[in-house]
Coordinates of C-alpha atoms in Angstrom, one line a residue:
Chain A
X137 CA 40.2 -33.2 -119.1
X138 CA 38.3 -30.4 -120.9
X139 CA 40.0 -27.1 -120.9
X140 CA 37.8 -24.2 -120.0
X141 CA 34.7 -23.5 -117.9
X142 CA 33.1 -20.2 -118.4
X143 CA 31.0 -18.6 -115.6
X144 CA 28.8 -15.8 -116.9
X145 CA 26.4 -13.6 -115.0
X146 CA 23.8 -11.7 -116.9
X147 CA 21.4 -9.1 -115.4
X148 CA 20.1 -7.0 -118.3
X149 CA 17.8 -8.2 -121.1
X150 CA 19.7 -8.2 -124.4
X151 CA 23.0 -8.9 -122.8
X152 CA 23.5 -12.3 -124.3
X153 CA 23.5 -11.2 -127.9
X154 CA 25.9 -8.4 -126.9
X155 CA 28.3 -10.9 -125.3
X156 CA 27.9 -13.2 -128.3
X157 CA 29.2 -10.4 -130.4
X158 CA 32.0 -9.1 -128.2
X159 CA 33.2 -12.4 -126.7
X160 CA 32.6 -14.8 -129.5
X161 CA 36.1 -16.3 -129.2
X162 CA 35.7 -17.4 -125.6
X163 CA 32.2 -18.7 -126.1
X164 CA 33.6 -20.9 -128.9
X165 CA 36.5 -22.0 -126.9
X166 CA 34.5 -22.9 -123.7
X167 CA 33.9 -26.6 -123.0
X168 CA 31.2 -25.7 -120.4
X169 CA 29.2 -22.6 -119.7
X170 CA 27.4 -21.9 -116.4
X171 CA 25.1 -18.9 -116.8
X172 CA 23.4 -17.2 -113.9
X173 CA 20.7 -14.5 -114.1
X174 CA 18.0 -13.1 -111.9
X175 CA 15.1 -13.3 -114.3
X176 CA 13.7 -15.9 -116.7
X177 CA 13.5 -13.5 -119.7
X178 CA 17.3 -13.0 -119.6
X179 CA 17.9 -16.7 -119.3
X180 CA 15.5 -17.4 -122.1
X181 CA 17.6 -15.3 -124.5
X182 CA 20.6 -17.6 -124.1
X183 CA 21.3 -19.6 -127.2
X184 CA 23.7 -22.5 -126.8
X185 CA 26.9 -21.8 -128.8
X186 CA 27.3 -24.2 -131.7
X187 CA 30.5 -25.6 -130.2
X188 CA 28.5 -27.0 -127.2
X189 CA 25.6 -28.5 -129.2
X190 CA 24.9 -32.1 -128.2
X191 CA 27.4 -32.0 -125.3
X192 CA 26.0 -33.2 -122.0
X193 CA 26.1 -30.8 -119.1
X194 CA 27.8 -28.2 -121.3
X195 CA 25.4 -25.3 -120.8
X196 CA 23.7 -24.8 -117.5
X197 CA 21.3 -21.9 -116.6
X198 CA 20.7 -21.0 -113.0
X199 CA 18.2 -18.5 -111.7
X200 CA 19.7 -16.7 -108.7
X201 CA 18.3 -14.0 -106.5
X202 CA 19.7 -10.5 -107.1
X203 CA 22.4 -10.6 -104.4
X204 CA 26.0 -9.4 -104.8
X205 CA 25.5 -8.4 -108.5
X206 CA 27.7 -10.4 -110.8
X207 CA 29.8 -11.6 -107.8
X208 CA 26.8 -13.3 -106.3
X209 CA 26.0 -15.0 -109.6
X210 CA 29.6 -16.1 -110.0
X211 CA 29.8 -17.6 -106.5
X212 CA 26.6 -19.5 -107.2
X213 CA 28.2 -20.8 -110.4
X214 CA 31.3 -21.8 -108.5
X215 CA 29.2 -23.8 -106.1
X216 CA 27.6 -25.6 -109.1
X217 CA 31.0 -26.2 -110.6
X218 CA 32.3 -27.6 -107.4
X219 CA 29.4 -30.0 -106.9
X220 CA 28.4 -31.1 -110.3
X221 CA 31.0 -30.5 -112.9
X222 CA 34.1 -32.3 -114.1
X223 CA 37.0 -30.1 -113.3
X224 CA 38.7 -28.1 -116.1
X225 CA 42.2 -26.6 -116.4
X226 CA 40.9 -23.0 -116.7
X227 CA 38.0 -20.9 -115.5
X228 CA 36.9 -17.6 -117.1
X229 CA 34.6 -15.1 -115.4
X230 CA 32.4 -12.8 -117.4
X231 CA 29.4 -10.6 -117.0
X232 CA 27.4 -7.9 -118.7
X233 CA 29.4 -4.9 -117.8
X234 CA 26.8 -2.1 -118.2
X235 CA 27.5 0.2 -115.2
X236 CA 24.8 2.8 -116.1
X237 CA 26.0 5.0 -113.3
X238 CA 29.4 5.7 -114.9
X239 CA 30.1 8.2 -117.7
X240 CA 32.7 5.9 -119.4
X241 CA 30.9 2.5 -119.1
X242 CA 31.6 1.7 -122.8
X243 CA 35.3 2.2 -122.3
X244 CA 35.2 -0.2 -119.3
X245 CA 33.3 -2.9 -121.1
X246 CA 35.3 -2.7 -124.3
X247 CA 38.6 -2.9 -122.4
X248 CA 37.5 -5.7 -120.2
X249 CA 36.0 -7.7 -123.0
X250 CA 39.1 -7.3 -125.2
X251 CA 40.6 -10.1 -123.2
X252 CA 38.2 -12.5 -124.9
X253 CA 38.7 -11.2 -128.4
X254 CA 40.0 -13.5 -131.2
X255 CA 43.4 -11.9 -130.9
X256 CA 43.8 -11.7 -127.1
X257 CA 42.3 -15.0 -125.9
X258 CA 45.0 -17.2 -127.5
X259 CA 47.6 -14.8 -126.0
X260 CA 46.1 -15.2 -122.6
X261 CA 46.0 -19.0 -122.8
X262 CA 49.5 -19.1 -124.1
X263 CA 50.7 -17.0 -121.2
X264 CA 49.0 -19.4 -118.7
X265 CA 50.5 -22.4 -120.5
X266 CA 54.0 -21.1 -120.8
X267 CA 54.4 -19.4 -117.4
X268 CA 53.3 -21.5 -114.5
X269 CA 53.7 -18.7 -112.1
X270 CA 50.8 -16.7 -113.7
X271 CA 47.5 -17.5 -112.0
X272 CA 45.1 -15.0 -113.5
X273 CA 45.1 -13.0 -116.7
X274 CA 42.9 -9.9 -117.4
X275 CA 42.8 -6.7 -119.3
X276 CA 46.0 -4.6 -118.7
X277 CA 44.1 -1.4 -118.3
X278 CA 42.2 -2.9 -115.3
X279 CA 45.2 -4.5 -113.5
X280 CA 45.0 -2.5 -110.3
X281 CA 46.7 -2.2 -107.0
X282 CA 45.3 -0.2 -104.1
X283 CA 47.6 -1.5 -101.4
X284 CA 50.0 0.9 -99.7
X285 CA 52.6 -1.3 -98.0
X286 CA 54.1 1.5 -95.8
X287 CA 50.7 2.1 -94.2
X288 CA 49.4 -1.5 -94.6
X289 CA 46.1 -0.1 -96.0
X290 CA 44.1 -0.3 -99.1
X291 CA 43.3 3.0 -100.8
X292 CA 39.6 2.2 -101.2
X293 CA 36.4 2.4 -99.2
X294 CA 36.6 -1.4 -99.0
X295 CA 39.8 -1.3 -96.8
X296 CA 38.2 -2.5 -93.6
X297 CA 36.3 -5.3 -95.2
X298 CA 39.3 -6.4 -97.2
X299 CA 41.5 -6.5 -94.1
X300 CA 38.7 -8.5 -92.3
X301 CA 38.4 -11.0 -95.2
X302 CA 42.2 -11.4 -95.6
X303 CA 42.5 -12.1 -91.9
X304 CA 39.5 -14.5 -91.9
X305 CA 40.7 -16.5 -94.9
X306 CA 44.3 -16.3 -93.7
X307 CA 45.5 -15.0 -97.1
X308 CA 49.2 -14.1 -97.5
X309 CA 49.3 -12.4 -100.9
X310 CA 51.4 -9.4 -100.1
X311 CA 51.2 -7.8 -103.5
X312 CA 47.5 -7.5 -103.8
X313 CA 47.2 -6.9 -107.5
X314 CA 43.7 -7.5 -108.9
X315 CA 41.7 -7.2 -112.1
X316 CA 39.0 -4.6 -111.6
X317 CA 35.7 -5.6 -113.1
X318 CA 36.1 -9.3 -112.4
X319 CA 36.4 -10.3 -116.0
X320 CA 39.4 -12.6 -116.4
X321 CA 40.7 -16.1 -117.1
X322 CA 42.5 -18.1 -114.4
X323 CA 43.7 -21.5 -113.3
X324 CA 40.8 -23.5 -112.0
X325 CA 42.8 -25.1 -109.3
X326 CA 43.2 -21.8 -107.5
X327 CA 39.4 -21.7 -106.9
X328 CA 39.0 -25.4 -106.5
X329 CA 41.5 -25.4 -103.7
X330 CA 39.9 -22.5 -101.9
X331 CA 36.3 -23.5 -102.4
X332 CA 36.9 -27.1 -101.3
X333 CA 37.2 -25.8 -97.8
X334 CA 35.2 -22.6 -97.9
X335 CA 31.6 -22.7 -99.2
X336 CA 31.0 -20.3 -102.1
X337 CA 27.4 -20.0 -100.9
X338 CA 28.5 -18.9 -97.4
X339 CA 30.6 -16.2 -99.1
X340 CA 27.6 -15.3 -101.2
X341 CA 25.3 -15.0 -98.1
X342 CA 27.3 -12.0 -96.9
X343 CA 26.9 -10.0 -100.2
X344 CA 24.7 -7.0 -100.4
X345 CA 21.3 -7.2 -102.1
X346 CA 20.5 -5.2 -105.3
X347 CA 22.5 -2.7 -107.3
X348 CA 25.1 -1.9 -104.6
X349 CA 28.0 0.5 -105.1
X350 CA 31.1 1.2 -103.0
X351 CA 31.4 4.9 -103.7
X352 CA 31.0 6.0 -100.0
X353 CA 31.2 2.8 -98.0
X354 CA 32.8 -0.6 -98.6
X355 CA 30.8 -3.6 -99.5
X356 CA 31.5 -7.4 -99.4
X357 CA 30.5 -7.5 -103.1
X358 CA 33.3 -5.1 -104.1
X359 CA 35.7 -6.7 -101.7
X360 CA 35.2 -10.1 -103.3
X361 CA 35.9 -8.5 -106.7
X362 CA 39.4 -8.0 -105.3
X363 CA 39.6 -11.2 -103.3
X364 CA 39.4 -13.6 -106.3
X365 CA 42.9 -12.3 -107.3
X366 CA 44.2 -12.3 -103.8
X367 CA 43.4 -16.0 -103.6
X368 CA 45.7 -16.6 -106.5
X369 CA 48.5 -14.6 -104.9
X370 CA 48.0 -16.4 -101.7
X371 CA 48.8 -19.7 -103.6
X372 CA 51.9 -18.2 -105.0
X373 CA 50.6 -17.1 -108.4
X374 CA 50.8 -13.7 -110.0
X375 CA 48.2 -11.6 -111.8
X376 CA 49.0 -10.5 -115.4
X377 CA 47.5 -7.9 -117.6
X378 CA 47.5 -8.0 -121.4
Chain B
X195 CA 14.1 -47.4 -112.8
X196 CA 12.6 -44.4 -114.4
X197 CA 13.3 -43.3 -117.9
X198 CA 11.9 -41.1 -120.7
X199 CA 10.1 -44.2 -122.0
X200 CA 8.4 -44.7 -118.7
X201 CA 7.0 -41.2 -118.1
X202 CA 6.4 -40.1 -121.6
X203 CA 2.7 -40.0 -122.7
X204 CA 1.5 -43.5 -123.1
X205 CA -1.1 -45.7 -124.8
X206 CA -4.0 -44.2 -122.8
X207 CA -3.8 -41.3 -125.2
X208 CA -5.0 -38.8 -122.7
X209 CA -5.2 -35.4 -124.5
X210 CA -7.0 -33.5 -121.7
X211 CA -4.7 -31.4 -119.5
X212 CA -4.3 -32.8 -116.0
X213 CA -6.5 -30.8 -113.6
X214 CA -3.8 -31.5 -111.0
X215 CA 0.0 -31.1 -110.8
X216 CA 1.7 -34.5 -110.3
X217 CA 4.8 -34.9 -108.3
X218 CA 6.3 -38.4 -108.6
X219 CA 8.2 -39.3 -105.5
X220 CA 11.5 -40.8 -106.6
X221 CA 14.8 -41.7 -105.2
X222 CA 17.5 -39.8 -107.1
X223 CA 19.5 -43.0 -107.6
X224 CA 16.5 -44.3 -109.6
X225 CA 17.2 -41.7 -112.3
X226 CA 20.4 -43.0 -114.0
X227 CA 19.2 -42.4 -117.5
X228 CA 20.6 -39.5 -119.4
X229 CA 17.1 -38.1 -120.3
X230 CA 14.2 -37.2 -118.1
X231 CA 10.6 -37.1 -119.1
X232 CA 9.6 -35.2 -122.2
X233 CA 6.3 -34.5 -120.6
X234 CA 7.1 -31.4 -118.7
X235 CA 3.8 -31.5 -116.9
X236 CA 5.2 -34.3 -114.8
X237 CA 6.9 -33.0 -111.7
X238 CA 9.4 -35.0 -109.7
X239 CA 10.0 -35.0 -105.9
X240 CA 13.5 -36.3 -105.1
X241 CA 13.5 -38.2 -101.9
X242 CA 16.6 -39.1 -100.0
X243 CA 17.6 -38.2 -96.5
X244 CA 21.3 -38.4 -97.5
X245 CA 21.2 -36.5 -100.8
X246 CA 23.5 -33.8 -99.6
X247 CA 26.0 -36.2 -98.1
X248 CA 25.9 -38.3 -101.2
X249 CA 26.7 -35.4 -103.4
X250 CA 29.5 -34.3 -101.1
X251 CA 31.0 -37.8 -101.2
X252 CA 30.7 -37.9 -104.9
X253 CA 32.3 -34.5 -105.1
X254 CA 35.3 -35.6 -103.1
X255 CA 35.4 -38.7 -105.3
X256 CA 35.7 -36.5 -108.4
X257 CA 38.1 -34.0 -106.8
X258 CA 40.5 -36.8 -106.0
X259 CA 40.2 -38.2 -109.5
X260 CA 39.0 -41.6 -108.4
X261 CA 37.2 -42.8 -111.5
X262 CA 36.0 -46.3 -112.3
X263 CA 39.0 -46.8 -114.6
X264 CA 41.4 -46.1 -111.8
X265 CA 40.1 -48.0 -108.8
X266 CA 37.2 -50.3 -107.7
X267 CA 34.6 -48.1 -106.1
X268 CA 32.5 -48.9 -103.1
X269 CA 28.7 -49.2 -103.2
X270 CA 28.4 -46.0 -101.2
X271 CA 30.5 -44.2 -103.8
X272 CA 28.4 -45.6 -106.6
X273 CA 25.2 -44.5 -104.9
X274 CA 26.7 -41.1 -104.4
X275 CA 27.6 -40.8 -108.0
X276 CA 24.1 -41.8 -109.1
X277 CA 22.6 -39.3 -106.7
X278 CA 24.8 -36.5 -108.0
X279 CA 24.2 -37.3 -111.6
X280 CA 20.4 -37.5 -110.9
X281 CA 20.4 -34.1 -109.2
X282 CA 22.5 -32.6 -112.0
X283 CA 19.9 -33.9 -114.5
X284 CA 17.0 -32.4 -112.4
X285 CA 18.7 -29.0 -112.0
X286 CA 19.5 -28.7 -115.7
X287 CA 16.4 -30.5 -117.0
X288 CA 12.9 -29.4 -118.1
X289 CA 10.7 -31.1 -115.5
X290 CA 9.5 -29.2 -112.4
X291 CA 11.0 -30.7 -109.3
X292 CA 11.6 -30.3 -105.6
X293 CA 13.6 -32.0 -102.9
X294 CA 12.1 -33.9 -100.0
X295 CA 14.7 -33.8 -97.3
X296 CA 13.3 -36.0 -94.5
X297 CA 14.5 -34.1 -91.6
X298 CA 17.2 -31.7 -90.3
X299 CA 20.4 -33.5 -90.7
X300 CA 21.6 -35.1 -87.4
X301 CA 25.2 -34.7 -88.4
X302 CA 25.1 -30.9 -88.2
X303 CA 27.8 -29.1 -86.3
X304 CA 25.9 -27.9 -83.3
X305 CA 28.7 -25.5 -82.4
X306 CA 28.0 -23.6 -85.6
X307 CA 24.2 -23.7 -85.3
X308 CA 23.9 -24.3 -89.0
X309 CA 23.0 -27.1 -91.3
X310 CA 25.9 -29.2 -92.7
X311 CA 27.3 -27.8 -95.9
X312 CA 26.4 -30.8 -98.0
X313 CA 22.7 -30.7 -97.4
X314 CA 22.5 -26.9 -97.4
X315 CA 24.4 -26.5 -100.6
X316 CA 22.5 -29.2 -102.3
X317 CA 19.2 -27.7 -101.4
X318 CA 20.3 -24.2 -102.4
X319 CA 21.7 -25.3 -105.7
X320 CA 18.5 -27.1 -106.5
X321 CA 16.6 -23.9 -105.6
X322 CA 18.8 -22.1 -108.2
X323 CA 17.4 -24.4 -110.9
X324 CA 14.8 -22.7 -113.1
X325 CA 12.7 -25.9 -112.7
X326 CA 12.7 -25.9 -108.9
X327 CA 9.1 -25.5 -107.8
X328 CA 8.3 -22.0 -106.6
X329 CA 5.0 -20.4 -105.6
X330 CA 4.9 -16.7 -106.4
X331 CA 8.6 -17.0 -107.2
X332 CA 9.4 -18.2 -103.7
X333 CA 11.0 -21.6 -103.6
X334 CA 9.3 -24.4 -101.7
X335 CA 10.8 -26.6 -99.1
X336 CA 8.6 -29.5 -98.1
X337 CA 9.2 -31.4 -94.9
X338 CA 8.0 -34.1 -92.6
X339 CA 9.8 -32.7 -89.6
X340 CA 10.3 -28.9 -89.5
X341 CA 13.8 -27.9 -90.8
X342 CA 16.2 -26.4 -88.3
X343 CA 16.2 -22.6 -88.0
X344 CA 19.9 -22.6 -88.9
X345 CA 19.1 -24.3 -92.3
X346 CA 16.3 -21.8 -93.0
X347 CA 18.5 -18.8 -92.1
X348 CA 21.3 -20.1 -94.4
X349 CA 18.9 -20.7 -97.3
X350 CA 17.2 -17.3 -96.9
X351 CA 20.6 -15.6 -96.8
X352 CA 21.0 -16.6 -100.4
X353 CA 18.6 -13.7 -101.3
X354 CA 15.1 -15.2 -101.4
X355 CA 12.7 -13.0 -99.6
X356 CA 11.3 -16.1 -98.0
X357 CA 11.3 -19.9 -98.3
X358 CA 7.8 -21.4 -98.5
X359 CA 7.5 -24.4 -96.2
X360 CA 5.1 -27.2 -97.1
X361 CA 4.2 -29.5 -94.2
X362 CA 3.9 -32.8 -96.0
X363 CA 1.3 -34.1 -93.5
X364 CA -1.1 -31.6 -95.0
X365 CA -0.3 -32.3 -98.7
X366 CA -2.3 -34.4 -101.1
X367 CA -0.8 -37.9 -101.3
X368 CA -1.6 -40.8 -103.6
X369 CA 0.0 -44.0 -102.4
X370 CA -2.4 -46.8 -103.6
X371 CA -4.9 -47.6 -106.3
X372 CA -7.7 -47.6 -103.8
X373 CA -7.3 -43.8 -103.3
X374 CA -7.5 -42.9 -107.0
X375 CA -11.3 -42.6 -107.3
X376 CA -11.8 -40.6 -104.1
X377 CA -8.9 -38.2 -104.9
X378 CA -10.0 -37.7 -108.5
X379 CA -13.5 -36.6 -107.3
X380 CA -12.0 -33.8 -105.1
X381 CA -9.7 -32.4 -107.7
X382 CA -12.2 -30.4 -109.8
X383 CA -13.5 -28.6 -106.7
X384 CA -10.0 -27.4 -105.6
X385 CA -9.4 -23.7 -105.9
X386 CA -6.1 -24.2 -107.6
X387 CA -4.6 -27.1 -109.6
X388 CA -3.4 -29.0 -106.6
X389 CA 0.1 -30.5 -106.3
X390 CA -0.3 -34.2 -105.7
X391 CA 2.6 -36.3 -104.3
X392 CA 2.4 -39.8 -105.9
X393 CA 4.4 -42.6 -104.3
X394 CA 4.1 -46.3 -105.0
X395 CA 6.2 -49.1 -103.6
X396 CA 8.6 -48.7 -106.6
X397 CA 9.0 -46.3 -109.5
X398 CA 7.0 -48.4 -111.9
X399 CA 4.0 -48.5 -109.6
X400 CA 4.4 -44.8 -108.9
X401 CA 4.1 -44.2 -112.6
X402 CA 1.1 -46.6 -112.8
X403 CA -0.6 -44.7 -110.0
X404 CA -0.2 -41.4 -111.9
X405 CA -1.6 -43.0 -115.1
X406 CA -4.6 -44.3 -113.2
X407 CA -5.3 -40.9 -111.7
X408 CA -4.9 -39.2 -115.0
X409 CA -7.2 -41.7 -116.7
X410 CA -9.8 -41.3 -114.0
X411 CA -9.8 -37.5 -114.1
X412 CA -10.0 -37.6 -117.9
X413 CA -13.0 -40.0 -117.8
X414 CA -14.7 -37.7 -115.2
X415 CA -14.2 -34.6 -117.3
X416 CA -15.2 -36.3 -120.5
X417 CA -18.5 -37.2 -118.8
X418 CA -19.1 -33.6 -117.8
X419 CA -18.2 -31.3 -120.7
X420 CA -19.3 -28.0 -119.0
X421 CA -17.1 -28.8 -116.0
X422 CA -14.2 -29.6 -118.3
X423 CA -14.7 -26.3 -120.1
X424 CA -14.9 -24.4 -116.8
X425 CA -11.7 -26.1 -115.5
X426 CA -9.8 -25.4 -118.7
X427 CA -10.8 -21.7 -118.6
X428 CA -10.0 -21.5 -114.9
X429 CA -6.5 -23.0 -115.5
X430 CA -5.8 -20.8 -118.4
X431 CA -6.8 -17.7 -116.4
X432 CA -4.7 -18.9 -113.5
X433 CA -1.7 -19.3 -115.8
X434 CA -2.2 -15.8 -117.2
X435 CA -2.5 -14.4 -113.7
X436 CA 0.7 -16.1 -112.6
X437 CA 2.5 -14.8 -115.6
X438 CA 1.3 -11.2 -115.0
X439 CA 2.3 -11.5 -111.3
X440 CA 5.7 -12.7 -112.2
X441 CA 6.2 -9.9 -114.8
X442 CA 5.0 -7.4 -112.2
X443 CA 7.6 -8.6 -109.7
X444 CA 10.4 -8.4 -112.3
X445 CA 9.3 -4.9 -113.4
X446 CA 9.1 -3.7 -109.8
X447 CA 12.6 -5.0 -109.1
X448 CA 14.0 -3.5 -112.3
X449 CA 12.3 -0.1 -111.6
X450 CA 13.7 -0.1 -108.1
X451 CA 17.2 -0.7 -109.5
X452 CA 16.7 2.0 -112.2
X453 CA 15.6 4.5 -109.6
X454 CA 18.6 3.7 -107.4
X455 CA 20.8 4.2 -110.5
X456 CA 19.2 7.5 -111.3
X457 CA 19.8 8.6 -107.7
X458 CA 23.4 7.7 -108.0
X459 CA 23.8 9.4 -111.4
X460 CA 22.3 12.6 -110.1
X461 CA 25.1 13.0 -107.6
X462 CA 27.9 11.0 -109.3
X463 CA 27.7 12.6 -112.7
X464 CA 28.0 16.0 -111.0
X465 CA 31.0 14.8 -109.0
X466 CA 32.6 13.4 -112.2
X467 CA 32.0 16.7 -114.0
X468 CA 33.5 18.7 -111.1
X469 CA 36.5 16.4 -111.1
X470 CA 37.0 16.7 -114.8
X471 CA 36.4 20.5 -114.8
X472 CA 38.9 21.1 -112.0
X473 CA 41.4 18.9 -113.7
X474 CA 41.0 20.9 -116.9
X475 CA 41.3 24.2 -115.1
X476 CA 44.5 23.1 -113.3
X477 CA 46.2 21.3 -116.1
X478 CA 45.2 23.5 -119.1
X479 CA 43.6 26.8 -118.3
X480 CA 46.4 28.0 -116.1
X481 CA 49.0 27.6 -118.9
X482 CA 50.2 30.9 -120.5
X483 CA 48.5 31.9 -123.8
X484 CA 51.8 31.7 -125.9
X485 CA 52.3 28.1 -124.6
X486 CA 48.8 27.1 -125.7
X487 CA 49.3 28.7 -129.1
X488 CA 52.6 27.0 -129.6
X489 CA 50.8 23.8 -128.7
X490 CA 48.5 24.3 -131.7
X491 CA 51.5 24.4 -134.0
X492 CA 52.7 21.1 -132.5
X493 CA 49.3 19.6 -133.1
X494 CA 49.6 20.6 -136.8
X495 CA 53.1 19.2 -137.0
X496 CA 52.0 15.9 -135.4
X497 CA 49.0 15.6 -137.6
X498 CA 46.4 16.1 -134.9
X499 CA 45.1 19.2 -136.5
X500 CA 45.0 20.4 -140.1
X501 CA 47.0 23.4 -141.1
X502 CA 43.9 24.7 -142.9
X503 CA 41.9 24.7 -139.7
X504 CA 44.6 26.6 -137.8
X505 CA 44.9 29.2 -140.6
X506 CA 41.1 29.6 -140.6
X507 CA 41.1 30.1 -136.8
X508 CA 43.9 32.7 -137.0
X509 CA 42.0 34.6 -139.7
X510 CA 38.8 34.6 -137.6
X511 CA 40.7 35.9 -134.7
X512 CA 42.3 38.7 -136.8
X513 CA 39.0 39.6 -138.3
X514 CA 37.4 39.8 -134.8
X515 CA 40.2 42.2 -133.7
X516 CA 39.9 44.5 -136.7
X517 CA 36.1 44.5 -137.1
X518 CA 34.1 47.2 -135.3
X519 CA 32.9 45.9 -131.9
X520 CA 29.2 45.1 -131.4
X521 CA 27.7 46.2 -128.1
X522 CA 27.8 42.6 -126.7
X523 CA 31.2 41.7 -128.1
X524 CA 32.8 41.8 -124.6
X525 CA 30.7 38.6 -123.8
X526 CA 32.5 36.6 -126.5
X527 CA 35.6 34.6 -125.5
X528 CA 38.7 33.9 -127.5
X529 CA 38.3 30.2 -128.1
X530 CA 41.8 29.3 -129.3

């Protein structure tokens, strides 16, 4: 069984070469890459990594409508993975973290991408191999928890939607740690188990269109950002930051 | 059985671009080869009422790890695998293609008023392919019986502004050699390069029909050079127009996104600044002066500031206190 499937969503032109530079280690390590983007010019920039040259079904490019930002692209990629790919041990999620609306966007992207650096990627994989309780590994600086157990609420504008989704999907995580930014590596079987009964595309259908933010009101897009990790907790795994 | 050998340019040596866009009607299970046509002008229309179901069956087959090495597999499972592999090749390939779902799936769950997942997801995934046929960036769903509203709603919920429906009864069809001549005569007069569905009794005869049509059109155009020149120019202009329209759509979307971002930045940057400023006021400015000055000494001791810079700052301050005051000196602040 090949080891790692990488799901990447790109929105901005020029992102591929940026990721090639920042996340070279994971691009080399991946046995399969599923790339989603909203426009042809972005997809045209993608150059298959040398490690994948000649491999059948190793690099797939999908053109998806601009819905749910990177989460929408990743859910479309999950659907493709579930339907057409041989299953791998691990899945890594990545996107071009630009966030032009934030003052410290560079800090965000550098911290998040550090997981996939030459130094940290082997550490993350080692953690997953050695400790079977760990389900997802991400950047430590973005391991977050918004849950307030005493009040049974989430300290975020997405509180209502999160409660609704936890109820609808019958999740029993309890801890509710998550990796903000949705850039992480995790065990594939977490997502395979969930998406074998729930359609990723039905989840995608609910996401908001365009460049949506959750500053004032909650969104399905930002709730799903948290839910990926809640799925792991529901299945008894923990979330780890490095 | 179709293969790269079958639909690559052949001995007819036709160099003239087709004045039509061919769509070879194929069954996905007829596409077992690892490579599709290298002639990317050849479009494929995958026909199978049970494509979705086949893919779902095959998916379960993979999920449970039932491979040929482990267990004998049924004919249905073999069919499902071939379908899945063919669709995967179409989605990742270089040939334009579309699906021809016969009809709304009868097995749909009426209580949900939606199409069964297998068919819906297969269609949606095909529409995510870069090669799936679109008109003005809108994916096309051809049908012989109108798709159910539930299916259309679910597809549209994936974010396409609309799904263009093609009623196959009004499409151009080529199903027999006797139609070639008549069809070829109508093509040059068409406003756009028409899509032509080509379907023979089997895949070899389908390919033969396309060859015949291509040969006939080529002969027709070679006999009429001005018409050929006009058609070539028209097609080139059409391609340019399509490219410009597509670029325009992308630019509009990006501009809209950029405007939204600017709107957010206008308020959010101010909010971020206010938060930062209040934090600074509360955490630093309220501290007594002696504490802040003592802090400068600690900075020097911990190597975060050079002793020289601190001495220079003290000298400047002393000089300011001893020098005669200028009329506007009260406006200057002590920036320790």
